[in-house]
Amino acid sequence: MRVLVVASICVLFSAPAFAQRGTPPPATDRTKLSYMSAAEVADAIAKLPKDRANSSVRVFTLAPYNVNIEHRQPMAQGASVHPDTSELFYVLEGSATMVTGGKLVGDPAKTIEGGVSQKFAKGDWLIVPSGVNHQFIDIKSPITILSLHLPNAK
């Protein structure tokens, strides 16, 4: 099963449609392969702002699925929850801690009280089920993660 998940992610990651930050992603042509090279990914990440806690590059959109590269800076990150999608993360660079569960505090949510902490590093996988509060904390240097938004099964 793990091999199937890894293989599926590799196929998704190696055949994405490229969209620059701030521009809606182009419609995916369902009749042909879409492609984004490693150089294009690196270039897009290098162009992301460094003065924001979190910025991302949309690399693949095939409704209802989205694949992004997120670049998170070592500054306070807001907490979030997604009632209709789970999030699957693969850590490309760096390390930090993910807090899940607990209670969201603030409006907008600034932190989580009473959650469970999980440290992670390059090469690790994390999945946050839909409806579960989550927050990145303890980021000592920038982290880069592959993020897949997976809608709930109907």
XYZ file of C-alpha atoms in Angstrom, residues 13 16 18-20 35-50 56-59 69-71 92-93 144:
31
model
C 4.345 15.464 -8.752
C 1.882 18.951 -12.832
C 2.471 25.197 -13.604
C 0.887 28.411 -12.355
C 2.700 31.405 -10.931
C 4.596 18.864 -16.962
C 6.679 21.005 -14.611
C 10.422 20.414 -14.520
C 12.540 20.350 -11.380
C 14.174 23.590 -12.593
C 10.752 25.269 -12.906
C 9.811 24.114 -9.399
C 13.102 25.454 -7.969
C 12.705 28.750 -9.859
C 9.117 29.190 -8.628
C 10.129 28.480 -5.019
C 13.049 30.941 -5.271
C 10.624 33.674 -6.383
C 8.276 33.220 -3.411
C 8.255 36.097 -0.904
C 10.427 35.659 2.178
C 2.970 28.510 -2.130
C 3.242 27.538 -5.762
C 0.326 25.683 -7.326
C 1.915 22.962 -9.427
C 4.650 23.400 -2.956
C 4.506 25.376 0.296
C 7.433 27.372 1.612
C 11.089 18.290 0.850
C 13.403 20.430 3.020
C 9.484 23.334 1.918
